[in-house]
Amino acid sequence: AQTVTQSQPEMSVQEAETVTLSCTYDTSESDYYLFWYKQPPSRQMILVIRQEAYKQQNATENRFSVNFQKAAKSFSLKISDSQLGDAAMYFCAYGSGGSNYKLTFGKGTLLTVNP
Amino acid sequence: DTGVSQNPRHKITKRGQNVTFRCDPISEHNRLYWYRQTLGQGPEFLTYFQNEAQLEKSRLLSDRFSAERPKGSFSTLEIQRTEQGDSAMYLCASSLSSGGLIGKTQYFGPGTRLLVL
């Protein structure tokens, strides 16, 4: 079974600075997908960024980018120019390839943005 | 595109009562998923549907839990004889049935927070 580990329960960053959230996963599969979701307090989970395992190029969405290291099974999220609205719980998730459609989530990292 | 909606948003019930939650997926999404999220944890997969067919169930989904998607549109999740351990956020998500990254990307609803007294 696949597992996802987020080793940082909490992180904080100053507004306008850059922060990196770590995520590692364990799998024997070669075809899979990785996601970062953001869950603000008492609000719904929002997709931040996604990556296909077979793509070498790291995904980027505006201020959000990932560092995907397939051999190390690492999928970290970098948030640049942090904003107060980035404060949330961030979850890393793994999705298998093929006909398995469930997502496996890490325990999350709570990000605080200080003004 | 109105997104995934869930009702009710909050439910308080007494132990032993039955509860039912509803999820309306994004209109063109064929796949629908249920997850459970307890405090301080990431969501855990419960079950998923492709149209009206329930294709996978987690062992977390005990006999007291049943999910349906009768016409391949909205879905309901029923918990019978609720227990205090059922207190959690129940999340619904949906996705397209395309292949690749698009079909694997799930969009979540706001959740139903259940408290069993």
Coordinates of N, CA and C in Angstrom, one line a residue:
Chain A
A1 N 0.8 -1.2 0.0 CA 0.0 0.0 0.0 C 0.9 1.2 0.0
Q2 N 0.4 2.3 -0.7 CA 1.1 3.5 -0.7 C 1.0 4.3 0.5
T3 N 2.0 5.0 0.9 CA 1.9 5.9 2.1 C 2.5 7.2 1.7
V4 N 2.0 8.3 2.3 CA 2.4 9.6 2.1 C 2.8 10.2 3.5
T5 N 4.0 10.8 3.5 CA 4.5 11.4 4.8 C 4.8 12.9 4.6
Q6 N 4.2 13.6 5.5 CA 4.5 15.1 5.6 C 5.1 15.3 7.0
S7 N 6.4 15.5 6.9 CA 7.2 15.5 8.2 C 7.1 16.8 9.0
Q8 N 6.5 17.8 8.4 CA 6.4 19.1 9.1 C 4.9 19.3 9.5
P9 N 4.6 19.1 10.8 CA 3.2 19.3 11.2 C 2.8 20.8 11.1
E10 N 3.8 21.7 11.3 CA 3.5 23.1 11.3 C 4.7 23.9 10.6
M11 N 4.4 24.9 9.9 CA 5.4 25.8 9.3 C 4.9 27.2 9.4
S12 N 5.8 28.1 9.5 CA 5.4 29.5 9.4 C 6.3 30.3 8.5
V13 N 5.8 31.3 7.9 CA 6.6 32.1 6.9 C 6.1 33.6 7.1
Q14 N 7.0 34.5 6.8 CA 6.7 35.9 6.8 C 6.1 36.2 5.5
E15 N 5.1 37.1 5.5 CA 4.5 37.6 4.3 C 5.6 38.1 3.3
A16 N 5.4 37.7 2.1 CA 6.3 38.0 0.9 C 7.5 37.1 0.9
E17 N 7.7 36.3 1.8 CA 8.9 35.4 1.8 C 8.4 34.0 1.1
T18 N 9.4 33.2 1.0 CA 9.2 31.9 0.3 C 9.3 30.8 1.4
V19 N 8.4 29.8 1.2 CA 8.4 28.6 2.1 C 8.3 27.3 1.3
T20 N 8.9 26.3 1.8 CA 8.8 25.0 1.2 C 8.3 23.9 2.1
L21 N 7.2 23.2 1.7 CA 6.6 22.2 2.4 C 7.0 20.8 1.9
S22 N 7.4 19.9 2.7 CA 8.0 18.7 2.2 C 6.9 17.6 2.2
C23 N 7.1 16.6 1.3 CA 6.2 15.5 1.2 C 7.1 14.3 0.6
T24 N 7.0 13.2 1.2 CA 7.6 12.0 0.6 C 6.6 10.9 0.6
Y25 N 6.8 10.0 -0.3 CA 5.8 8.9 -0.5 C 6.5 7.6 -0.8
D26 N 5.8 6.6 -0.5 CA 6.3 5.2 -0.7 C 5.5 4.5 -1.7
T27 N 6.0 4.0 -2.8 CA 5.3 3.2 -3.8 C 6.2 2.4 -4.6
S28 N 5.7 1.3 -5.1 CA 6.4 0.4 -6.0 C 5.9 0.6 -7.5
E29 N 5.0 1.5 -7.6 CA 4.4 1.8 -8.9 C 5.3 2.7 -9.7
S30 N 5.2 2.7 -11.0 CA 5.9 3.6 -11.9 C 4.9 4.7 -12.5
D31 N 3.6 4.3 -12.5 CA 2.6 5.2 -13.1 C 1.8 5.8 -11.9
Y32 N 1.9 7.1 -11.6 CA 1.1 7.6 -10.5 C 1.1 9.1 -10.7
Y33 N 0.3 9.8 -9.8 CA 0.1 11.2 -9.9 C 0.2 11.8 -8.5
L34 N 0.6 13.0 -8.4 CA 0.8 13.6 -7.1 C 0.1 15.0 -7.1
F35 N -0.4 15.3 -5.9 CA -1.2 16.5 -5.8 C -0.9 17.2 -4.5
W36 N -1.0 18.5 -4.5 CA -1.1 19.3 -3.3 C -2.5 20.0 -3.2
Y37 N -3.1 19.8 -2.1 CA -4.4 20.5 -1.8 C -4.2 21.4 -0.6
K38 N -5.0 22.5 -0.6 CA -5.0 23.5 0.5 C -6.4 23.5 1.1
Q39 N -6.4 23.5 2.4 CA -7.7 23.5 3.2 C -7.6 24.6 4.2
P40 N -8.2 25.7 3.8 CA -8.3 26.8 4.8 C -9.2 26.5 6.0
P41 N -9.1 27.1 7.1 CA -9.9 26.8 8.3 C -11.4 26.8 7.9
S42 N -12.1 25.7 8.2 CA -13.5 25.6 8.0 C -13.9 25.9 6.6
R43 N -13.1 25.7 5.7 CA -13.4 25.8 4.3 C -13.0 24.6 3.5
Q44 N -13.4 24.5 2.2 CA -13.2 23.3 1.5 C -11.8 23.2 0.9
M45 N -11.5 21.9 0.6 CA -10.2 21.6 0.1 C -10.1 22.1 -1.4
I46 N -9.0 22.7 -1.7 CA -8.8 23.3 -3.0 C -7.6 22.7 -3.6
L47 N -7.6 22.4 -4.9 CA -6.4 21.9 -5.6 C -5.5 23.0 -5.8
V48 N -4.2 22.8 -5.4 CA -3.2 23.8 -5.6 C -2.3 23.5 -6.9
I49 N -1.9 22.3 -7.0 CA -1.0 21.9 -8.1 C -1.0 20.4 -8.2
R50 N -0.6 19.9 -9.4 CA -0.6 18.5 -9.6 C 0.5 18.1 -10.6
Q51 N 0.9 16.9 -10.5 CA 2.1 16.4 -11.3 C 1.9 15.0 -11.7
E52 N 2.3 14.7 -13.0 CA 2.3 13.3 -13.4 C 3.7 12.8 -13.2
A53 N 3.8 11.5 -12.7 CA 5.1 11.0 -12.4 C 6.0 10.8 -13.6
Y54 N 5.5 10.6 -14.7 CA 6.3 10.4 -15.9 C 6.9 11.7 -16.5
K55 N 6.4 12.8 -16.0 CA 6.9 14.1 -16.5 C 8.0 14.6 -15.7
Q56 N 9.2 14.8 -16.3 CA 10.4 15.3 -15.6 C 10.2 16.7 -15.2
Q57 N 9.5 17.5 -16.0 CA 9.5 19.0 -15.7 C 8.6 19.2 -14.5
N58 N 9.1 20.0 -13.5 CA 8.3 20.3 -12.3 C 7.1 21.2 -12.7
A59 N 6.0 20.9 -12.1 CA 4.8 21.7 -12.3 C 4.9 23.1 -11.6
T60 N 4.2 24.1 -12.3 CA 4.2 25.4 -11.7 C 2.8 26.0 -11.9
E61 N 2.3 26.7 -10.9 CA 1.0 27.4 -11.0 C 1.2 28.7 -10.3
N62 N 1.5 29.8 -11.0 CA 1.7 31.1 -10.5 C 2.8 31.1 -9.4
R63 N 2.4 31.4 -8.1 CA 3.4 31.4 -7.1 C 3.7 30.1 -6.5
F64 N 3.1 29.0 -7.0 CA 3.2 27.7 -6.4 C 4.0 26.8 -7.4
S65 N 5.0 26.1 -6.9 CA 5.8 25.2 -7.7 C 6.2 24.0 -6.9
V66 N 6.5 22.9 -7.6 CA 6.9 21.7 -6.9 C 8.3 21.4 -7.3
N67 N 9.0 20.6 -6.4 CA 10.3 20.0 -6.7 C 10.0 18.5 -6.6
F68 N 9.9 17.9 -7.8 CA 9.6 16.5 -7.9 C 10.9 15.7 -8.1
Q69 N 11.2 14.9 -7.2 CA 12.4 14.1 -7.2 C 11.9 12.6 -7.2
K70 N 11.8 12.0 -8.4 CA 11.2 10.7 -8.5 C 12.0 9.6 -7.8
A71 N 13.3 9.7 -8.0 CA 14.1 8.6 -7.4 C 14.1 8.7 -5.9
A72 N 14.0 9.9 -5.4 CA 14.0 10.1 -3.9 C 12.5 10.0 -3.4
K73 N 11.6 9.9 -4.3 CA 10.1 9.8 -3.9 C 9.8 11.0 -3.0
S74 N 10.1 12.2 -3.6 CA 9.9 13.4 -2.9 C 9.1 14.4 -3.7
F75 N 8.2 15.1 -3.1 CA 7.3 16.0 -3.9 C 7.1 17.2 -3.0
S76 N 8.0 18.2 -3.0 CA 7.9 19.3 -2.1 C 7.2 20.5 -2.8
L77 N 6.5 21.3 -2.0 CA 5.7 22.5 -2.6 C 6.4 23.7 -2.1
K78 N 6.7 24.6 -3.1 CA 7.3 25.9 -2.8 C 6.3 27.0 -3.0
I79 N 6.1 27.8 -2.1 CA 5.2 28.9 -2.2 C 6.1 30.2 -2.1
S80 N 6.0 30.9 -3.2 CA 6.8 32.2 -3.3 C 5.9 33.4 -3.0
D81 N 6.6 34.5 -2.5 CA 5.8 35.7 -2.2 C 4.6 35.4 -1.4
S82 N 4.8 34.7 -0.3 CA 3.6 34.3 0.5 C 2.7 35.4 0.9
Q83 N 1.4 35.1 0.8 CA 0.4 36.0 1.2 C -0.5 35.5 2.4
L84 N -1.1 36.5 3.0 CA -1.9 36.1 4.2 C -2.9 35.0 3.8
G85 N -3.5 35.1 2.6 CA -4.5 34.1 2.2 C -3.9 32.7 2.0
D86 N -2.6 32.6 2.0 CA -2.0 31.2 1.8 C -2.1 30.4 3.1
A87 N -2.4 31.1 4.2 CA -2.5 30.4 5.5 C -3.6 29.3 5.4
A88 N -3.2 28.1 5.7 CA -4.1 26.9 5.6 C -3.4 25.7 6.0
M89 N -4.2 24.6 6.0 CA -3.6 23.2 6.1 C -3.3 22.8 4.7
Y90 N -2.1 22.3 4.4 CA -1.7 21.8 3.1 C -1.5 20.3 3.1
F91 N -2.2 19.6 2.2 CA -2.1 18.1 2.1 C -1.5 17.7 0.8
C92 N -0.6 16.8 1.0 CA 0.0 16.1 -0.2 C -0.8 14.8 -0.4
A93 N -1.0 14.5 -1.7 CA -1.8 13.3 -2.0 C -1.2 12.5 -3.1
Y94 N -1.4 11.2 -3.1 CA -0.9 10.3 -4.1 C -2.0 9.6 -4.8
G95 N -2.0 9.5 -6.1 CA -3.0 8.8 -6.8 C -2.3 7.8 -7.7
S96 N -2.7 6.5 -7.7 CA -2.2 5.5 -8.5 C -2.6 5.7 -10.0
G97 N -1.8 5.1 -10.9 CA -2.2 5.0 -12.3 C -3.2 3.9 -12.5
G98 N -3.5 3.7 -13.7 CA -4.4 2.6 -14.0 C -5.8 2.8 -13.5
S99 N -6.5 1.7 -13.1 CA -7.9 1.8 -12.8 C -8.2 2.0 -11.3
N100 N -7.1 2.4 -10.5 CA -7.3 2.7 -9.1 C -7.5 4.2 -8.9
Y101 N -8.6 4.6 -8.4 CA -8.8 6.1 -8.4 C -8.8 6.7 -7.1
K102 N -8.6 6.0 -6.0 CA -8.6 6.7 -4.7 C -7.3 7.5 -4.5
L103 N -7.4 8.5 -3.7 CA -6.2 9.3 -3.3 C -5.8 8.9 -1.9
T104 N -4.5 8.9 -1.7 CA -3.9 8.6 -0.4 C -3.3 9.9 0.1
F105 N -3.7 10.4 1.3 CA -3.2 11.7 1.7 C -2.2 11.6 2.9
G106 N -1.4 12.6 3.0 CA -0.6 12.8 4.2 C -1.4 13.4 5.3
K107 N -0.7 13.6 6.4 CA -1.4 14.2 7.6 C -1.6 15.7 7.5
G108 N -0.8 16.3 6.6 CA -1.0 17.7 6.5 C 0.1 18.5 7.2
T109 N 0.3 19.7 6.7 CA 1.2 20.7 7.3 C 0.4 22.0 7.4
L110 N 0.3 22.5 8.6 CA -0.4 23.8 8.9 C 0.5 24.9 8.7
L111 N 0.2 25.7 7.7 CA 1.0 26.9 7.3 C 0.5 28.2 7.9
T112 N 1.3 28.9 8.7 CA 0.9 30.2 9.2 C 1.7 31.2 8.4
V113 N 1.0 32.3 8.1 CA 1.7 33.4 7.4 C 1.7 34.6 8.3
N114 N 2.8 35.1 8.7 CA 2.9 36.3 9.6 C 3.0 37.6 8.8
P115 N 2.3 38.6 9.2 CA 2.3 39.9 8.5 C 3.6 40.6 8.9
Chain B
D1 N -20.3 26.5 -13.8 CA -19.8 25.4 -13.0 C -19.9 25.7 -11.5
T2 N -20.8 24.9 -10.9 CA -21.1 25.3 -9.5 C -20.3 24.6 -8.5
G3 N -19.5 23.6 -8.9 CA -18.6 22.9 -7.9 C -19.4 21.8 -7.2
V4 N -18.7 21.1 -6.4 CA -19.3 20.0 -5.6 C -20.0 20.6 -4.4
S5 N -21.3 20.1 -4.2 CA -22.0 20.6 -3.0 C -22.4 19.5 -2.1
Q6 N -22.5 19.7 -0.9 CA -22.8 18.7 0.1 C -23.8 19.3 1.1
N7 N -24.8 18.4 1.5 CA -25.8 18.8 2.5 C -26.1 17.6 3.4
P8 N -26.3 17.9 4.7 CA -26.1 19.2 5.3 C -24.7 19.6 5.5
R9 N -24.4 20.7 5.9 CA -23.0 21.1 6.2 C -22.6 20.6 7.6
H10 N -23.6 20.6 8.5 CA -23.3 20.2 9.9 C -24.5 19.3 10.3
K11 N -24.1 18.3 11.1 CA -25.2 17.4 11.6 C -24.7 16.9 13.0
I12 N -25.7 17.1 14.0 CA -25.4 16.6 15.3 C -26.5 15.6 15.6
T13 N -26.1 14.4 16.0 CA -27.1 13.4 16.3 C -26.7 12.6 17.5
K14 N -27.6 11.9 18.0 CA -27.4 11.0 19.2 C -26.9 9.7 18.8
R15 N -26.1 9.1 19.6 CA -25.6 7.7 19.4 C -26.8 6.8 19.1
G16 N -26.7 6.0 18.1 CA -27.7 5.0 17.7 C -28.7 5.5 16.7
Q17 N -28.6 6.8 16.4 CA -29.5 7.3 15.3 C -28.9 7.0 13.9
N18 N -29.7 7.1 12.9 CA -29.2 7.0 11.5 C -29.1 8.4 10.9
V19 N -28.1 8.6 10.1 CA -27.9 9.9 9.4 C -27.7 9.6 7.9
T20 N -28.1 10.6 7.1 CA -27.8 10.5 5.7 C -27.3 11.8 5.2
F21 N -26.2 11.7 4.4 CA -25.6 12.9 3.8 C -25.8 12.8 2.3
R22 N -25.9 14.0 1.7 CA -26.0 14.0 0.2 C -24.8 14.8 -0.4
C23 N -24.4 14.3 -1.6 CA -23.4 15.0 -2.4 C -23.9 15.2 -3.8
D24 N -23.7 16.4 -4.3 CA -24.0 16.7 -5.7 C -22.7 17.0 -6.4
P25 N -22.2 16.2 -7.3 CA -20.9 16.4 -8.0 C -21.0 17.5 -9.0
I26 N -19.9 17.9 -9.5 CA -19.8 18.8 -10.7 C -20.6 18.1 -11.8
S27 N -21.4 18.8 -12.6 CA -22.4 18.2 -13.4 C -21.8 17.2 -14.5
E28 N -20.7 17.5 -15.1 CA -20.2 16.6 -16.1 C -19.3 15.5 -15.5
H29 N -19.1 15.4 -14.2 CA -18.2 14.4 -13.6 C -18.9 13.1 -13.4
N30 N -18.3 12.0 -14.0 CA -18.9 10.7 -13.9 C -18.4 10.0 -12.6
R31 N -17.3 10.3 -12.1 CA -16.8 9.6 -10.9 C -17.1 10.5 -9.6
L32 N -17.4 9.8 -8.6 CA -17.7 10.4 -7.3 C -17.1 9.6 -6.2
Y33 N -16.5 10.3 -5.2 CA -15.8 9.7 -4.1 C -16.3 10.2 -2.8
W34 N -16.2 9.3 -1.8 CA -16.4 9.7 -0.4 C -15.1 9.5 0.4
Y35 N -14.8 10.4 1.3 CA -13.7 10.3 2.2 C -14.2 10.7 3.6
R36 N -13.4 10.3 4.6 CA -13.7 10.7 5.9 C -12.4 11.4 6.5
Q37 N -12.6 12.5 7.2 CA -11.4 13.2 7.7 C -11.7 13.4 9.2
T38 N -10.8 12.9 10.0 CA -10.9 13.2 11.5 C -9.9 14.3 11.8
L39 N -10.0 14.8 13.0 CA -9.3 16.0 13.4 C -7.8 15.7 13.4
G40 N -7.0 16.5 12.7 CA -5.6 16.4 12.6 C -5.1 15.4 11.6
Q41 N -6.0 14.8 10.8 CA -5.6 13.8 9.9 C -6.0 14.3 8.4
G42 N -5.3 13.6 7.5 CA -5.7 13.8 6.1 C -7.0 13.0 5.8
P43 N -7.7 13.3 4.7 CA -8.8 12.5 4.3 C -8.4 11.0 4.1
E44 N -9.4 10.1 4.4 CA -9.2 8.7 4.2 C -10.3 8.2 3.2
F45 N -9.9 7.5 2.2 CA -10.8 7.0 1.2 C -11.9 6.1 1.8
L46 N -13.1 6.2 1.4 CA -14.2 5.3 1.8 C -14.7 4.5 0.6
T47 N -15.1 5.2 -0.4 CA -15.7 4.5 -1.6 C -15.7 5.4 -2.8
Y48 N -15.9 4.7 -4.0 CA -16.1 5.6 -5.1 C -17.0 4.9 -6.2
F49 N -17.6 5.8 -6.9 CA -18.6 5.4 -8.0 C -18.1 5.8 -9.3
Q50 N -18.4 5.0 -10.3 CA -18.3 5.4 -11.7 C -19.7 5.3 -12.2
N51 N -20.3 6.5 -12.5 CA -21.7 6.6 -12.8 C -22.5 6.0 -11.6
E52 N -23.4 5.0 -11.8 CA -24.1 4.5 -10.7 C -23.5 3.3 -10.0
A53 N -22.4 2.8 -10.6 CA -21.7 1.6 -10.1 C -20.7 1.9 -9.0
Q54 N -20.9 1.2 -7.9 CA -19.9 1.4 -6.8 C -18.8 0.4 -7.0
L55 N -17.6 1.0 -7.4 CA -16.5 0.1 -7.9 C -15.5 -0.2 -6.8
E56 N -15.4 0.5 -5.7 CA -14.4 0.2 -4.7 C -14.9 0.7 -3.3
K57 N -14.7 -0.2 -2.3 CA -15.1 0.2 -1.0 C -13.9 -0.1 -0.1
S58 N -13.6 0.9 0.8 CA -12.5 0.7 1.8 C -13.0 -0.2 2.9
R59 N -12.0 -0.9 3.6 CA -12.4 -1.7 4.8 C -12.9 -0.7 5.9
L60 N -12.6 0.6 5.7 CA -13.1 1.5 6.7 C -14.7 1.6 6.7
L61 N -15.2 1.2 5.5 CA -16.7 1.3 5.3 C -17.3 0.1 5.9
S62 N -17.7 0.2 7.2 CA -18.2 -1.0 7.9 C -19.7 -1.2 7.4
D63 N -20.3 -2.3 7.9 CA -21.6 -2.7 7.5 C -22.6 -1.6 7.9
R64 N -22.3 -0.7 8.8 CA -23.3 0.3 9.1 C -23.3 1.4 8.1
F65 N -22.3 1.4 7.2 CA -22.2 2.5 6.2 C -22.7 2.0 4.9
S66 N -23.5 2.8 4.2 CA -23.9 2.4 2.8 C -24.0 3.7 2.0
A67 N -23.5 3.5 0.8 CA -23.5 4.6 -0.2 C -24.2 4.2 -1.4
E68 N -24.9 5.2 -2.0 CA -25.6 4.9 -3.2 C -25.5 6.1 -4.2
R69 N -25.6 5.8 -5.5 CA -25.6 6.8 -6.5 C -26.6 6.3 -7.6
P70 N -27.9 6.4 -7.2 CA -28.9 5.7 -8.0 C -29.0 6.0 -9.5
K71 N -28.8 7.2 -9.8 CA -29.0 7.6 -11.3 C -27.7 8.1 -11.8
G72 N -26.6 7.9 -11.1 CA -25.3 8.4 -11.6 C -25.1 9.9 -11.5
S73 N -26.0 10.5 -10.7 CA -25.8 11.9 -10.5 C -25.4 12.2 -9.0
F74 N -26.4 12.5 -8.1 CA -26.0 12.8 -6.8 C -25.8 11.4 -6.1
S75 N -25.2 11.5 -4.9 CA -24.9 10.3 -4.1 C -25.3 10.6 -2.6
T76 N -25.7 9.5 -2.0 CA -26.0 9.6 -0.5 C -25.1 8.6 0.2
L77 N -24.7 9.1 1.4 CA -24.0 8.2 2.3 C -24.8 8.1 3.6
E78 N -25.2 6.9 4.0 CA -26.0 6.7 5.2 C -25.1 5.9 6.2
I79 N -25.2 6.4 7.4 CA -24.6 5.7 8.6 C -25.7 5.3 9.5
Q80 N -25.8 4.0 9.7 CA -26.8 3.5 10.6 C -26.2 3.3 12.0
R81 N -27.1 3.4 13.0 CA -26.7 3.2 14.4 C -25.4 3.9 14.7
T82 N -25.4 5.2 14.6 CA -24.2 5.9 14.7 C -23.5 5.7 16.1
E83 N -22.2 5.8 16.0 CA -21.3 5.6 17.2 C -20.5 6.9 17.3
Q84 N -20.0 7.2 18.6 CA -19.2 8.4 18.8 C -18.0 8.4 17.9
G85 N -17.4 7.3 17.6 CA -16.3 7.2 16.7 C -16.6 7.6 15.2
D86 N -17.8 7.7 14.9 CA -18.2 8.2 13.6 C -18.1 9.7 13.4
S87 N -17.9 10.4 14.5 CA -17.7 11.8 14.4 C -16.5 12.2 13.6
A88 N -16.8 13.0 12.6 CA -15.7 13.3 11.6 C -16.3 14.2 10.5
M89 N -15.4 14.7 9.6 CA -15.9 15.4 8.4 C -16.0 14.4 7.3
Y90 N -17.1 14.4 6.6 CA -17.3 13.5 5.5 C -17.2 14.3 4.2
L91 N -16.2 14.0 3.4 CA -16.0 14.8 2.2 C -16.4 14.0 1.0
C92 N -16.9 14.7 0.1 CA -17.3 14.2 -1.2 C -16.4 14.8 -2.3
A93 N -16.0 14.1 -3.3 CA -15.2 14.7 -4.4 C -15.7 14.1 -5.7
S94 N -15.4 14.7 -6.8 CA -15.8 14.2 -8.1 C -14.7 14.4 -9.1
S95 N -14.7 13.7 -10.2 CA -13.7 13.8 -11.2 C -14.3 13.4 -12.6
L96 N -13.7 13.9 -13.6 CA -14.1 13.4 -15.0 C -13.6 12.0 -15.1
S97 N -14.2 11.3 -16.1 CA -13.8 9.9 -16.4 C -12.8 9.9 -17.5
S98 N -12.1 11.0 -17.8 CA -11.0 11.0 -18.7 C -9.8 10.2 -18.2
G99 N -8.9 9.9 -19.1 CA -7.7 9.2 -18.7 C -6.7 10.3 -18.2
G100 N -5.6 9.8 -17.7 CA -4.5 10.6 -17.4 C -4.8 11.5 -16.2
L101 N -4.0 12.6 -16.2 CA -4.1 13.5 -15.0 C -5.4 14.1 -14.8
I102 N -6.1 14.4 -15.9 CA -7.5 15.0 -15.8 C -8.4 14.1 -15.1
G103 N -8.4 12.8 -15.4 CA -9.3 11.9 -14.8 C -8.9 11.6 -13.4
K104 N -7.7 11.8 -13.0 CA -7.2 11.5 -11.7 C -7.4 12.7 -10.7
T105 N -7.7 13.9 -11.3 CA -7.8 15.0 -10.4 C -9.2 15.1 -9.8
Q106 N -9.3 15.2 -8.5 CA -10.5 15.2 -7.8 C -10.8 16.6 -7.2
Y107 N -12.0 17.0 -7.3 CA -12.5 18.3 -6.8 C -13.4 18.0 -5.6
F108 N -13.1 18.7 -4.5 CA -13.8 18.4 -3.3 C -14.9 19.4 -3.0
G109 N -15.9 18.8 -2.3 CA -17.0 19.7 -1.7 C -16.6 20.2 -0.4
P110 N -17.5 21.0 0.3 CA -17.2 21.6 1.6 C -17.2 20.6 2.7
G111 N -17.8 19.5 2.5 CA -17.9 18.5 3.6 C -19.1 18.6 4.5
T112 N -19.4 17.5 5.1 CA -20.5 17.5 6.2 C -19.8 17.1 7.5
R113 N -19.9 18.0 8.4 CA -19.3 17.7 9.7 C -20.3 17.0 10.6
L114 N -20.0 15.8 11.0 CA -20.9 15.0 11.9 C -20.4 14.9 13.3
L115 N -21.3 15.2 14.2 CA -20.9 15.1 15.7 C -22.0 14.1 16.3
V116 N -21.4 13.0 16.8 CA -22.3 12.0 17.4 C -22.2 12.2 19.0
L117 N -23.3 12.5 19.6 CA -23.2 12.7 21.1 C -23.5 11.4 21.8

